[in-house]
Coordinates of C-alpha atoms in Angstrom, one line a residue:
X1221 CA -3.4 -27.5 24.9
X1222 CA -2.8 -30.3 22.5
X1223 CA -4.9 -32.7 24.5
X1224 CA -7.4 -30.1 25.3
X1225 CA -8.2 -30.0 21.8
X1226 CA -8.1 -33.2 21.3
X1227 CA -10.8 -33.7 24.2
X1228 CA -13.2 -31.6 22.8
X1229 CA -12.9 -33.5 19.6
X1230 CA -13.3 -36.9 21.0
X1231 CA -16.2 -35.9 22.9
X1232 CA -17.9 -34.5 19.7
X1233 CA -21.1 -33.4 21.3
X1234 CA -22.7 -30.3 19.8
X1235 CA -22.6 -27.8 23.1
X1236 CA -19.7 -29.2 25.0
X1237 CA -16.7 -27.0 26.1
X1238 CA -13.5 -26.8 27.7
X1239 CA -12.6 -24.1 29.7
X1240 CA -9.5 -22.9 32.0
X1241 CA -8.6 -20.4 34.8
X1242 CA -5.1 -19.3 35.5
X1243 CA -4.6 -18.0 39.0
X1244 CA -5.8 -14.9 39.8
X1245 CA -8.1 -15.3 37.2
X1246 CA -10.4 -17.7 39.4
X1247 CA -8.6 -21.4 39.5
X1248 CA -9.3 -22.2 42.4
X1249 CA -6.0 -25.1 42.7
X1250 CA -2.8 -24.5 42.0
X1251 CA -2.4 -28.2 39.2
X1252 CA -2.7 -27.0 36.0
X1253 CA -6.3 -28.7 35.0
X1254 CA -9.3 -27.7 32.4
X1255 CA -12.9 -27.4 33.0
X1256 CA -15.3 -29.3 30.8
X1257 CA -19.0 -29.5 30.2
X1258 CA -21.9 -30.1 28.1
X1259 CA -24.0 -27.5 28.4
X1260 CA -27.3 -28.2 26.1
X1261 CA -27.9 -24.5 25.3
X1262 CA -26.4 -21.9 22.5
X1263 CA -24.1 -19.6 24.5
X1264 CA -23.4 -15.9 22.6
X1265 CA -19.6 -17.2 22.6
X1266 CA -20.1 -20.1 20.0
X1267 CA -21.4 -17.5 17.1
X1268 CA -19.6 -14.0 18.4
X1269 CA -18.7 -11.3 15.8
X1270 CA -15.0 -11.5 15.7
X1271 CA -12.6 -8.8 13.6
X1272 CA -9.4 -9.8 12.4
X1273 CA -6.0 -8.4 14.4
X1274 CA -3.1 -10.2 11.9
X1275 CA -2.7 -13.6 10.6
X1276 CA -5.0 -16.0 12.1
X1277 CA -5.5 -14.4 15.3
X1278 CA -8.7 -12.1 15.6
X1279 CA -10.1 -10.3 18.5
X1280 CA -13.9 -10.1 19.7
X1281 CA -16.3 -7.4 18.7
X1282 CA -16.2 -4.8 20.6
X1283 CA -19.8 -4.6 22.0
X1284 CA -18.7 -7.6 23.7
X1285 CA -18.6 -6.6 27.3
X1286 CA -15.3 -8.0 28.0
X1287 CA -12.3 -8.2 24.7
X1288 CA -10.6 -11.2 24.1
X1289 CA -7.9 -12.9 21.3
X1290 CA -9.4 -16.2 19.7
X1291 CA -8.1 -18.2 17.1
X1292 CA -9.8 -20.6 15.0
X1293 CA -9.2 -24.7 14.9
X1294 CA -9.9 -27.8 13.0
X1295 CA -8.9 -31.5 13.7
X1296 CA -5.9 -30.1 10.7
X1297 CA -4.3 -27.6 12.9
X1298 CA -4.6 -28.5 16.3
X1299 CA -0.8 -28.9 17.1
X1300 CA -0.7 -25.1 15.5
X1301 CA -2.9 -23.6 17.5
X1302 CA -2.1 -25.0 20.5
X1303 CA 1.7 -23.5 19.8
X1304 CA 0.4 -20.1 19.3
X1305 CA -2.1 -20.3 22.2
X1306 CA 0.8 -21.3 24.6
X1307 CA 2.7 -18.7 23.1
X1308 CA -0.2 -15.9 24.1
X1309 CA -0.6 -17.3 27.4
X1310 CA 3.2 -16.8 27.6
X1311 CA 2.9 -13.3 26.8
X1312 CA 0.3 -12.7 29.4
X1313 CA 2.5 -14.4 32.2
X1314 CA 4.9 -12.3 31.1
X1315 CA 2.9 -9.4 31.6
X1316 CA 1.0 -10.8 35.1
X1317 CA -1.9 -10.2 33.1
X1318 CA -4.2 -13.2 34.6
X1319 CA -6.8 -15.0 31.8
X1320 CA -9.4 -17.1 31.3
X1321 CA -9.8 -19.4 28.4
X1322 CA -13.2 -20.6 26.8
X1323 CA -13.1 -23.6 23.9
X1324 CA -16.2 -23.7 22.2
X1325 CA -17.4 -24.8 18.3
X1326 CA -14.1 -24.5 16.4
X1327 CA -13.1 -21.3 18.9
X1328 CA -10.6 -20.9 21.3
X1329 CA -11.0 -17.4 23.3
X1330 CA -8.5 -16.0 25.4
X1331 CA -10.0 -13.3 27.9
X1332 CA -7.0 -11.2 29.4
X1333 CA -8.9 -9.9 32.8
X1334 CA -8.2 -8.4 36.4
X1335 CA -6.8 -10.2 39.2
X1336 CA -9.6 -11.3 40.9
X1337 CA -10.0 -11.2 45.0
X1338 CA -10.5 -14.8 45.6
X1339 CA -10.8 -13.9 49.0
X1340 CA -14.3 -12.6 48.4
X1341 CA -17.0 -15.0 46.9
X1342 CA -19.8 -13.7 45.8
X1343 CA -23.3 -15.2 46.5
X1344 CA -24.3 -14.9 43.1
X1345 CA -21.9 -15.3 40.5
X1346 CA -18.0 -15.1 40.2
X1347 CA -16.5 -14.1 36.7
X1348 CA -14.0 -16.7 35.5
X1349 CA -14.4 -19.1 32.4
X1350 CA -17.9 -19.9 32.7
X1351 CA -19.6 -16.3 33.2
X1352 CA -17.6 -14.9 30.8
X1353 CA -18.9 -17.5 28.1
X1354 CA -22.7 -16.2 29.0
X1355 CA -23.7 -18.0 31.6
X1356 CA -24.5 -17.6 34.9
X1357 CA -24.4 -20.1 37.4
X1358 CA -26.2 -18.1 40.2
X1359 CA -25.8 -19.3 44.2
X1360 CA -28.1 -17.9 45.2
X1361 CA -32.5 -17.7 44.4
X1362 CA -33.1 -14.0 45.2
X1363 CA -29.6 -12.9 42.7
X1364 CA -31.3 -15.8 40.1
X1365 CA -34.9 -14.2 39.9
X1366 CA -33.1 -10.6 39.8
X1367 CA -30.2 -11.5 36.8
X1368 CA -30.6 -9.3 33.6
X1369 CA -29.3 -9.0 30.5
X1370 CA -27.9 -6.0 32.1
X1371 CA -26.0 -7.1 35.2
X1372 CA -24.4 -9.6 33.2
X1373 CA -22.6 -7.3 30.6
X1374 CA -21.9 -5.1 33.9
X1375 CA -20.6 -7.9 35.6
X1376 CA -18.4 -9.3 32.8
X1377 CA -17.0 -5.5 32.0
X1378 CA -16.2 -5.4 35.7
X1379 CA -13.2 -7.7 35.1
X1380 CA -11.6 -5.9 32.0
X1381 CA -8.2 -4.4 32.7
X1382 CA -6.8 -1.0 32.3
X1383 CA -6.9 0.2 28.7
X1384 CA -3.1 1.2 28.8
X1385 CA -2.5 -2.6 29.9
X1386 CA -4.2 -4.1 27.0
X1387 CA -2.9 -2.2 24.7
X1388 CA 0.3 -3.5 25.7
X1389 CA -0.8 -7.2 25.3
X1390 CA -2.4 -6.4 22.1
X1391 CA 0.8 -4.9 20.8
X1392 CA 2.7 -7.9 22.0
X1393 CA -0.3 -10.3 20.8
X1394 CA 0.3 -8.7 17.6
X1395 CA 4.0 -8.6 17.0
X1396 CA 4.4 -12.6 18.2
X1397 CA 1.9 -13.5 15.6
X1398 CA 3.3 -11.6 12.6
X1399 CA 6.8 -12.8 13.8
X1400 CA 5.2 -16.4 14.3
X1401 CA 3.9 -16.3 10.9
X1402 CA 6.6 -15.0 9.0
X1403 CA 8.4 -16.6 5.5
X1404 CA 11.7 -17.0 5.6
X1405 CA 12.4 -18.0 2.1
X1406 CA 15.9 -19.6 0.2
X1407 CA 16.6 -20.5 -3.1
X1408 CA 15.5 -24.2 -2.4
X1409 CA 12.0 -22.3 -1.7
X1410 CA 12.2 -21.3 -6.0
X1411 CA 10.2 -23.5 -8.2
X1412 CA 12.4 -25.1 -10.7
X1413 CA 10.1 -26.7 -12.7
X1414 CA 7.8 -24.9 -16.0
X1415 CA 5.6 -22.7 -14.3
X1416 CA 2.2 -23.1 -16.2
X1417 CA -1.0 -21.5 -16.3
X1418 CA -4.1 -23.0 -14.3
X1419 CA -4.4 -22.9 -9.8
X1420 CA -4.4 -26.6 -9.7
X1421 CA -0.7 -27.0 -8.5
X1422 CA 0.7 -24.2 -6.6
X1423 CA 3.8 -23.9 -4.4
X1424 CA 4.2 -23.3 -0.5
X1425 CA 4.0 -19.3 -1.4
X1426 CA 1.4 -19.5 -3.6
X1427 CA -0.9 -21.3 -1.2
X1428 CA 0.4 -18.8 1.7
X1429 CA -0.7 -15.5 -0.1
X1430 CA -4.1 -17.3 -1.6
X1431 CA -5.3 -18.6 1.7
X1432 CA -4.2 -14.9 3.8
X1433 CA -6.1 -13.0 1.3
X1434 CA -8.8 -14.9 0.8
X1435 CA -9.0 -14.9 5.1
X1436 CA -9.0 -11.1 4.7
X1437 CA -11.4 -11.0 2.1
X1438 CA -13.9 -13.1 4.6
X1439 CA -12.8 -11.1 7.2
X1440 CA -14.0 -8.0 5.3
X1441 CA -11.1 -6.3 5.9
X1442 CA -11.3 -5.5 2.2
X1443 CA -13.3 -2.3 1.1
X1444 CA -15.5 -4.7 -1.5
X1445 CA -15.1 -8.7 -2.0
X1446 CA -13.0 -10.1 -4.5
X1447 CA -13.8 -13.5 -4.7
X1448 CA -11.9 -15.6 -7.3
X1449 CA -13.8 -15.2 -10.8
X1450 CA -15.7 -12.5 -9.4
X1451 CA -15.5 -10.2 -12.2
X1452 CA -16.0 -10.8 -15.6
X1453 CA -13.1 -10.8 -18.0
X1454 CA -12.9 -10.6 -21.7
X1455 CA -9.5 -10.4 -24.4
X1456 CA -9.1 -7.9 -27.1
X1457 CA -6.5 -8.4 -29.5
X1458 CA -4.6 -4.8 -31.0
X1459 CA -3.8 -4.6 -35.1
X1460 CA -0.3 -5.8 -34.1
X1461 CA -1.1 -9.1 -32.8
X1462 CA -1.0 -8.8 -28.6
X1463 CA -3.3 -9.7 -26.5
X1464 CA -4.5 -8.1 -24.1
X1465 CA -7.2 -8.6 -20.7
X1466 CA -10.0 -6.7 -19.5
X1467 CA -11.3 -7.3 -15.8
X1468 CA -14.6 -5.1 -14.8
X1469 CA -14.3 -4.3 -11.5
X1470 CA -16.2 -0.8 -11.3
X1471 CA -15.7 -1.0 -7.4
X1472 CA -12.2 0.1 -7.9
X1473 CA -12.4 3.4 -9.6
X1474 CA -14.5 4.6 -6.6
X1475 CA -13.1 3.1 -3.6
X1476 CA -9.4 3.1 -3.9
X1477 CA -6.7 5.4 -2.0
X1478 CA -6.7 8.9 -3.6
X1479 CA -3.5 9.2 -5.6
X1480 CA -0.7 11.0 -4.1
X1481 CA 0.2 14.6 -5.4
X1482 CA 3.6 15.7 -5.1
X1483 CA 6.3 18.0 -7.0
X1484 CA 8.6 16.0 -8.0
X1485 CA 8.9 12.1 -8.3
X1486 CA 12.4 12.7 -6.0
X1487 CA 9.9 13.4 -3.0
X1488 CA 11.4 12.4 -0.2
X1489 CA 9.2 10.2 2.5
X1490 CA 7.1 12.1 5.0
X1491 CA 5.9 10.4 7.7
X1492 CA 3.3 13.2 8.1
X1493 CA 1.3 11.9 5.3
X1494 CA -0.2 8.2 5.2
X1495 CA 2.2 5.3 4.8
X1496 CA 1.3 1.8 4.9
X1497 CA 3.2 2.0 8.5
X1498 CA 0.2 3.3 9.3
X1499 CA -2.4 0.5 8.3
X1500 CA -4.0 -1.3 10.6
X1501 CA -2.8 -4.7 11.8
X1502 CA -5.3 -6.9 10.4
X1503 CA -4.2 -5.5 6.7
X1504 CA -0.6 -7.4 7.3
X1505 CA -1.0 -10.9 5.8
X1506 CA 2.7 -11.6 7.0
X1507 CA 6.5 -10.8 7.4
X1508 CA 8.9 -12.3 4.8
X1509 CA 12.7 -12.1 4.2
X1510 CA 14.9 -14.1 2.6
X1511 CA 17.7 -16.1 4.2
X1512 CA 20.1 -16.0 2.3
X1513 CA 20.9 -19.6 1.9
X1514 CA 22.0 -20.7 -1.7
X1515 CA 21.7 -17.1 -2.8
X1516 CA 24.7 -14.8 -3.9
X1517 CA 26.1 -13.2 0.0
X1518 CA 26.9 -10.3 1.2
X1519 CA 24.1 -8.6 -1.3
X1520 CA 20.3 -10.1 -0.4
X1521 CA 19.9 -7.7 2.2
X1522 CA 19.2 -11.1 4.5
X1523 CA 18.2 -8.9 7.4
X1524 CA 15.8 -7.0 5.6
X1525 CA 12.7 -7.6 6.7
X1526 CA 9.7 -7.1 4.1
X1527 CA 5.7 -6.7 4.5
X1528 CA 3.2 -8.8 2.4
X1529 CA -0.3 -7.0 2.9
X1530 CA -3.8 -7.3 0.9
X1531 CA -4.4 -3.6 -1.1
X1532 CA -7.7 -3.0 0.4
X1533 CA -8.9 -1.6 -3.0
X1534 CA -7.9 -4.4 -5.1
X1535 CA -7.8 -4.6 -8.9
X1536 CA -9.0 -8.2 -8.5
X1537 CA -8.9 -11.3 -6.4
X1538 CA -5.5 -11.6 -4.9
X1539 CA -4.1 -8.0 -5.0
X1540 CA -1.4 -7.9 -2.5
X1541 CA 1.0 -5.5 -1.8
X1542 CA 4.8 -6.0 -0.4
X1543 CA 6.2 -2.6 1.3
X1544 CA 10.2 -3.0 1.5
X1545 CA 11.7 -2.8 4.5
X1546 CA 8.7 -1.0 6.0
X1547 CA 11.1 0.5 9.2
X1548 CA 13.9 2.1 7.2
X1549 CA 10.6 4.4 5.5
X1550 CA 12.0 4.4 1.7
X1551 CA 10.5 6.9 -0.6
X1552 CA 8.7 5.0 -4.2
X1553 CA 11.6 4.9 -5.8
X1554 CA 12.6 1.2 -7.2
X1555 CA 15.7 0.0 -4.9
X1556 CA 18.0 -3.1 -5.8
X1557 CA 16.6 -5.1 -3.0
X1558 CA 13.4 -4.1 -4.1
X1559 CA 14.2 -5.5 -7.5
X1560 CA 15.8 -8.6 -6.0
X1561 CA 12.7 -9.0 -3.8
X1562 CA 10.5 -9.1 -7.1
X1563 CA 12.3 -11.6 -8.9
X1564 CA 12.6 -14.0 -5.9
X1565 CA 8.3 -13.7 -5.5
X1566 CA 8.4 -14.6 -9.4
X1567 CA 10.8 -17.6 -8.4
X1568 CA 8.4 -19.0 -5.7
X1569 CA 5.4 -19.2 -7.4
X1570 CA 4.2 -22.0 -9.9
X1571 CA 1.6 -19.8 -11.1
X1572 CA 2.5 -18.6 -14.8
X1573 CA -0.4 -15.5 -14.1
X1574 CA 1.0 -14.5 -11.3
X1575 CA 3.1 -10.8 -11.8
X1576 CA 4.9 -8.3 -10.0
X1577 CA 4.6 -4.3 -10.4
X1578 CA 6.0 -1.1 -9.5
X1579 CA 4.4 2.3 -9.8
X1580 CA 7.2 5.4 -9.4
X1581 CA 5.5 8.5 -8.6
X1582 CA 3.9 10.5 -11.5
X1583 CA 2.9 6.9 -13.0
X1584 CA 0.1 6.1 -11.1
X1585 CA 1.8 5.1 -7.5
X1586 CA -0.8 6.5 -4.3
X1587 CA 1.7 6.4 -1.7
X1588 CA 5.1 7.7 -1.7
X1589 CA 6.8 4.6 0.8
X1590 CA 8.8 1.7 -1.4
X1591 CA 6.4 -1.3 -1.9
X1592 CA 5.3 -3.6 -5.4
X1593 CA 2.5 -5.0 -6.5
X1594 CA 1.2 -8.6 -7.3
X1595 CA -1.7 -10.2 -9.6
X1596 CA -2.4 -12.9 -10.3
X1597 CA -4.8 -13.2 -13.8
X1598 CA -4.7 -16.7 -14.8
X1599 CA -4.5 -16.1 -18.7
X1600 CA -1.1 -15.0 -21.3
X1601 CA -0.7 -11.5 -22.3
X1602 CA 0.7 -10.8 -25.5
X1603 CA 3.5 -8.9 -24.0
X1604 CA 5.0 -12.1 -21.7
X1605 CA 6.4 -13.6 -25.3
X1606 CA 6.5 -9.6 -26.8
X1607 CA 10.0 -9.5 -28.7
X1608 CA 13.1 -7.5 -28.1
X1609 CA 15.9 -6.4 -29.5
X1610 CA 19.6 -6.3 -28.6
X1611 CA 20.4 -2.7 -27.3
X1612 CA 24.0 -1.5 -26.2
X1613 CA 26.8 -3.2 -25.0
X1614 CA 25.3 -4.7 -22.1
X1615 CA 23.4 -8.2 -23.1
X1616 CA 20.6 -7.9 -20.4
X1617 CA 19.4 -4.3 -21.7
X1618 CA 17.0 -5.1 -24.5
X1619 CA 14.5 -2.8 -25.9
X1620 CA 10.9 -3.8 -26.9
X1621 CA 9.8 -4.3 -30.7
X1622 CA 7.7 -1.9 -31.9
X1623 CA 4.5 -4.1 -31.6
X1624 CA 4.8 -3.6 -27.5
X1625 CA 2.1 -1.4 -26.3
X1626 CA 4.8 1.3 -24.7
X1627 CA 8.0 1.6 -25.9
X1628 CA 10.1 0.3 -23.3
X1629 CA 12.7 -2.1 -22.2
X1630 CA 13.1 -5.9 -20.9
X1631 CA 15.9 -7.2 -18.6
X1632 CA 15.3 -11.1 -19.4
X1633 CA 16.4 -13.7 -16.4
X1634 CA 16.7 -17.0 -17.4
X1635 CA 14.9 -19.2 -15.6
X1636 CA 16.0 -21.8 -13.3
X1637 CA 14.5 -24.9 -15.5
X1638 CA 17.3 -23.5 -18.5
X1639 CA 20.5 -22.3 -16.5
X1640 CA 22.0 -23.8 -13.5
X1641 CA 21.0 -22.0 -9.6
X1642 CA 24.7 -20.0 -9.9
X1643 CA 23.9 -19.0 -13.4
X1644 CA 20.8 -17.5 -12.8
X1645 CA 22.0 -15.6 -9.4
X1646 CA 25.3 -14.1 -11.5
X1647 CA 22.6 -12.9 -14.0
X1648 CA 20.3 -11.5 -11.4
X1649 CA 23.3 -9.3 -10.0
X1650 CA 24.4 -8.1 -13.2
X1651 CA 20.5 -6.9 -14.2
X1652 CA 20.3 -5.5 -10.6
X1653 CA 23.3 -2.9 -10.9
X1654 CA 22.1 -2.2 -14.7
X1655 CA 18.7 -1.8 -13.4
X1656 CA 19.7 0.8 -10.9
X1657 CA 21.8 2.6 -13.6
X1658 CA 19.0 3.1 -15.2
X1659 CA 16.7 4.0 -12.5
X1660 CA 19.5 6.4 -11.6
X1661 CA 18.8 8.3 -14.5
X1662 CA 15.8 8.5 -14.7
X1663 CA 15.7 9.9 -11.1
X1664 CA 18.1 12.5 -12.3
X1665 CA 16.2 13.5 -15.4
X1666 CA 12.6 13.5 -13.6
X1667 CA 11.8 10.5 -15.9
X1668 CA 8.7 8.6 -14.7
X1669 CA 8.7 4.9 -14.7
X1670 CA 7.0 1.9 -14.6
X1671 CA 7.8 -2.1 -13.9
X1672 CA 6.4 -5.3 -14.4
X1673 CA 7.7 -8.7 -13.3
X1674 CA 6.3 -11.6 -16.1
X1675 CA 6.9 -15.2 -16.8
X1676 CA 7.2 -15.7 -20.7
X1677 CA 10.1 -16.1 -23.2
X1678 CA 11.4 -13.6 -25.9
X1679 CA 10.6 -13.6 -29.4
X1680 CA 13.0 -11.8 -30.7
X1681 CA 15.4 -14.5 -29.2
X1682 CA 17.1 -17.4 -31.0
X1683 CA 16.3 -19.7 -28.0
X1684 CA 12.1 -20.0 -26.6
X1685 CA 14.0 -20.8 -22.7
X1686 CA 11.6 -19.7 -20.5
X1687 CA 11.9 -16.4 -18.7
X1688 CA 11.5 -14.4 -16.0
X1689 CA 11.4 -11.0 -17.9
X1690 CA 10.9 -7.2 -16.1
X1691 CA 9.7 -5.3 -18.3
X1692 CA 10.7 -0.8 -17.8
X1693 CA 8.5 1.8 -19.3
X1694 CA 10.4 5.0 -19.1
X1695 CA 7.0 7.3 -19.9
X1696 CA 5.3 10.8 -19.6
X1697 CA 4.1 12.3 -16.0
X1698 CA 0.7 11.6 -14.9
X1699 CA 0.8 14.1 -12.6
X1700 CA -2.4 16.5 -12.7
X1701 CA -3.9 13.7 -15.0
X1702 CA -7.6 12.9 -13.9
X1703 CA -8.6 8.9 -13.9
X1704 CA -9.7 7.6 -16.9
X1705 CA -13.3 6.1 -16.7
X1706 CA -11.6 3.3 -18.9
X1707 CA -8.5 2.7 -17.3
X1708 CA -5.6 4.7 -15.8
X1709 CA -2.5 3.4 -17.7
X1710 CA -0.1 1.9 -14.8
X1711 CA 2.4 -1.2 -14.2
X1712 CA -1.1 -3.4 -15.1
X1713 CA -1.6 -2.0 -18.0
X1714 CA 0.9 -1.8 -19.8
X1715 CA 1.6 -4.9 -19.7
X1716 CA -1.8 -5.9 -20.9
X1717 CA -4.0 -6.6 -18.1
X1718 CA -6.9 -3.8 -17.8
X1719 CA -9.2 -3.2 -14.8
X1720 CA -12.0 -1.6 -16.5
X1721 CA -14.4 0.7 -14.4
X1722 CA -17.4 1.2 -16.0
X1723 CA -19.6 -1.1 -18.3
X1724 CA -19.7 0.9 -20.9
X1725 CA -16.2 1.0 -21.3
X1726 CA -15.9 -2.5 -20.8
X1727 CA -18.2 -3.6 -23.5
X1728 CA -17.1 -1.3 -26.3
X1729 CA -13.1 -2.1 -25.5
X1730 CA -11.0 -3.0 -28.4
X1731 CA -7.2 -4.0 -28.3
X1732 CA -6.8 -0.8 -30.4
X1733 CA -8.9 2.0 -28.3
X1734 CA -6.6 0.6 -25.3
X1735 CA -3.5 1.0 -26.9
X1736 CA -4.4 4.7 -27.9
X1737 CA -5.4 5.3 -24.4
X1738 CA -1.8 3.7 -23.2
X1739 CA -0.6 5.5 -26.0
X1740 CA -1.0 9.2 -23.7
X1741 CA 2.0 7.9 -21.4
X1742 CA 4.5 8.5 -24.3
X1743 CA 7.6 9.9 -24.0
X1744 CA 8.0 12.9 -26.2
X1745 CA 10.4 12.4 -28.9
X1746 CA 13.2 14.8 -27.2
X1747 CA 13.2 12.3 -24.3
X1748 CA 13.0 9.6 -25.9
X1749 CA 16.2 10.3 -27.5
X1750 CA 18.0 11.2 -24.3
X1751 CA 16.8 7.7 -22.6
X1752 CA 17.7 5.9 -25.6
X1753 CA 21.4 6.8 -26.1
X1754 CA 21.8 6.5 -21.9
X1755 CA 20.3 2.7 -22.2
X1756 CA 22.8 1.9 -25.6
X1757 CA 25.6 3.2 -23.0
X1758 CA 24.5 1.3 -19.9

């Protein structure tokens, strides 16, 4: 494959193409050999529709007579592609699913087909590489003159295989190149220098989710585009001195998943109703998991595999969703490993606006199966240096100043650029098993909650060490409530960032009028009470 690639490089003319048959799919010797051409014509192959399956493999559009995988090369990635394009011919061997193989303007299709009768040759045209690129070479004068449009798309949808077949190779197709693609991630993956605001150095994972949104987004596997800097963006500032970010994006208030209504926010999973098991493939940007390696043992949950995919409805450019362990179907209720799984995605990335969420239900979350959010707005918020103050007899538990928008909480990790790697993971633990003490309660006392994952530092602190802070807002049920036309106020918000859905709102925004509106998730003063003498004792 390498060197097929490479050919059709070298050569460099405009309409030349390689080609191969396997047997049964019309080679006619058994020495493993390519076809190539120049064929001075545009064939329908070399500007084809093509839908995204997952990763970088996408599949033909569907009024194409005859369904094929292709992926897409450069002179960058040809030792890549040839990899995974071995690997899919693999899977069809495998399968004795016989193929034919077309290379053509930055293209590589893979036609899975039917065993073809080379005993019988046609006296106008056999269907292997060539024909099912769009061309015909007819034998015969009387076939030539009597060739239409027609017979060819009958002649190429002669070849396709049973649909039970294909689904099987798709499904195959599919799990090798979400497998192929997947992150595993260790603690030599964490940056450990000052993250810093501005896209112009990123790390390994930063570049991984950027380039398999943006690859979705062009895919238009997105309900609306989100380019970068789409949407415009202005700060308001509230009476206390935070800052806080508008983003207009009035596509989101009328194209996102309807929120999920249920009784209590203990509802268990039902696979009945939708869960992101239930996307389709082409929403998955890729597997991840950690390995383990440099990282506290016997508690990252090193065989639990987790799902990065894009949120179809995003807030803004780079909205991605992680479900947690996606097999075991976990309920929205914040797990350690789901907490562990947030701060080791704030640990990877060199990007200062990139943040991590967590909706429970009856605060905002749409779908009752365990997954977090991420942004990534490349500008402070007041509440990523917000204070705290010491709280209890645990040092980790800290509660917010009064200036915060939502009195809350803040479990402060140092990072790794101001403790040592062992430091930092002994901390982690300890805020993990507090975390879930306090999630716990909550659980017990039908206590909403919402999360947000920040890099900053702490005010209220004697030392300005950078921090990876995650921030808990304990607040009032949402349940019943109707979306704002302003803003519905979730993880995002209140931390600061607000995705605006109509101008109006927008344009009169001030850092006050979105603080009142935060202001409707407060806990009333009998529960406030109760959460604030559990969190002294925790």
């Amino acid at each position: 494959m390498i060197l097929a690639f490479e050919t059709f490089f070298l050569v460099g003319k405009k309409h030349f193409r390689m080609m191969y048959n396997s047997l049964l799919g019309w080679a006619s010797v058994n020495h493993l050999h390519f076809h190539c051409y120049a064929f001075n014509h545009e064939l329908v192959l070399d500007k084809l529709k093509l839908t995204l399956l997952a990763g970088d493999v996408f599949k033909t559009d569907p009024k194409y007579p005859l369904p094929a995988f292709v992926i897409k090369f450069d002179k960058e990635n040809i030792e890549k592609v040839a990899e995974k394009v071995a690997a899919i011919t693999d899977i069809l061997h495998e399968l004795d699913v016989a193929h034919n193989m077309v290379i053509t303007s930055g293209r590589c299709y893979i036609f899975p087909r039917k065993h073809a009768d080379t005993s019988i040759v046609s006296q106008c045209v056999d269907p292997a590489c060539v024909e099912l690129s769009g061309q015909f070479p007819c034998k015969a004068e009387e076939e030539w003159t009597k060739m239409t449009a027609a017979k060819a798309v009958e002649m190429i949808a002669s070849v396709r295989i049973e649909s039970d077949l294909f689904a099987r190779v798709e499904k195959a197709i599919l799990e090798f190149s979400l497998q192929h693609g997947a992150l595993l991630y260790s603690a030599e993956d964490f940056v450990t220098e000052r993250v810093e605001f501005g896209l112009e150095r990123l790390s390994v994972f930063d570049r991984r989710v950027i380039d398999a949104f943006d690859a979705a987004d062009k895919a238009s596997v997105l309900r609306y585009s989100q380019e970068k800097g789409c949407n415009p963006i202005r700060e308001v500032t509230t009476s206390k001195g935070l800052t806080m970010v508008a983003e207009f994006n009035h596509h989101r208030g009328f194209n996102k998943r309807a929120r999920v209504e249920v009784p209590t926010i203990n509802q268990p999973f039902d696979a009945a109703k939708f869960h992101f098991n239930k996307i389709a493939p082409k929403e998955v940007l890729f597997r991840f998991r950690s390995s383990g390696k440099g990282l506290l043992a016997g508690k990252r949950g090193i065989e639990a595999h987790h799902l990065a995919i894009v949120n179809i409805s995003p807030i803004n450019w780079c909205h991605c969703l992680y479900v947690i362990e996606p097999e075991k179907c976990l309920p929205q209720r914040i797990t350690m490993e789901a907490v562990r799984v947030g701060f080791d995605l704030m640990r990877m990335t060199r990007a200062q606006g990139f943040r991590v969420m967590f909706n429970s239900l009856w605060a905002w979350a749409s779908v009752n199966h365990l997954h977090l959010h991420s942004m990534c707005v490349d500008k402070p918020f007041g509440m990523d240096t917000c204070p705290s103050l010491s709280w209890g007899s645990s040092e980790p538990v800290r509660k917010l100043a009064d200036c915060a928008h939502l009195p809350g909480y803040v479990f402060n990790l140092p990072n790794e650029t101001s403790t040592s790697r062992e430091e930092q993971e002994e901390r982690l633990e300890e805020i993990v098993q507090l975390f879930e003490k306090a999630v716990s309660f909550f659980h017990e006392h039908e206590i909403p909650y919402n999360c947000t994952w920040a890099h900053g530092s702490d005010k209220g602190m004697k030392s300005n060490a950078p921090l990876i802070r995650l921030f808990l807002w304990p607040r009032a049920s949402a349940a019943g409530w109707e979306p704002h036309p302003a803003f519905d106020n979730a993880c995002a918000e209140l931390e600061g960032f607000l995705p605006i859905k109509v101008k109006e709102e927008f344009d009169s925004l001030t850092g006050d009028s979105a603080e009142a509106l935060i202001h409707r998730a407060r806990l009333d003063e009998k529960t406030t009470v109760l959460v604030e003498e559990f969190m002294k004792s925790i």
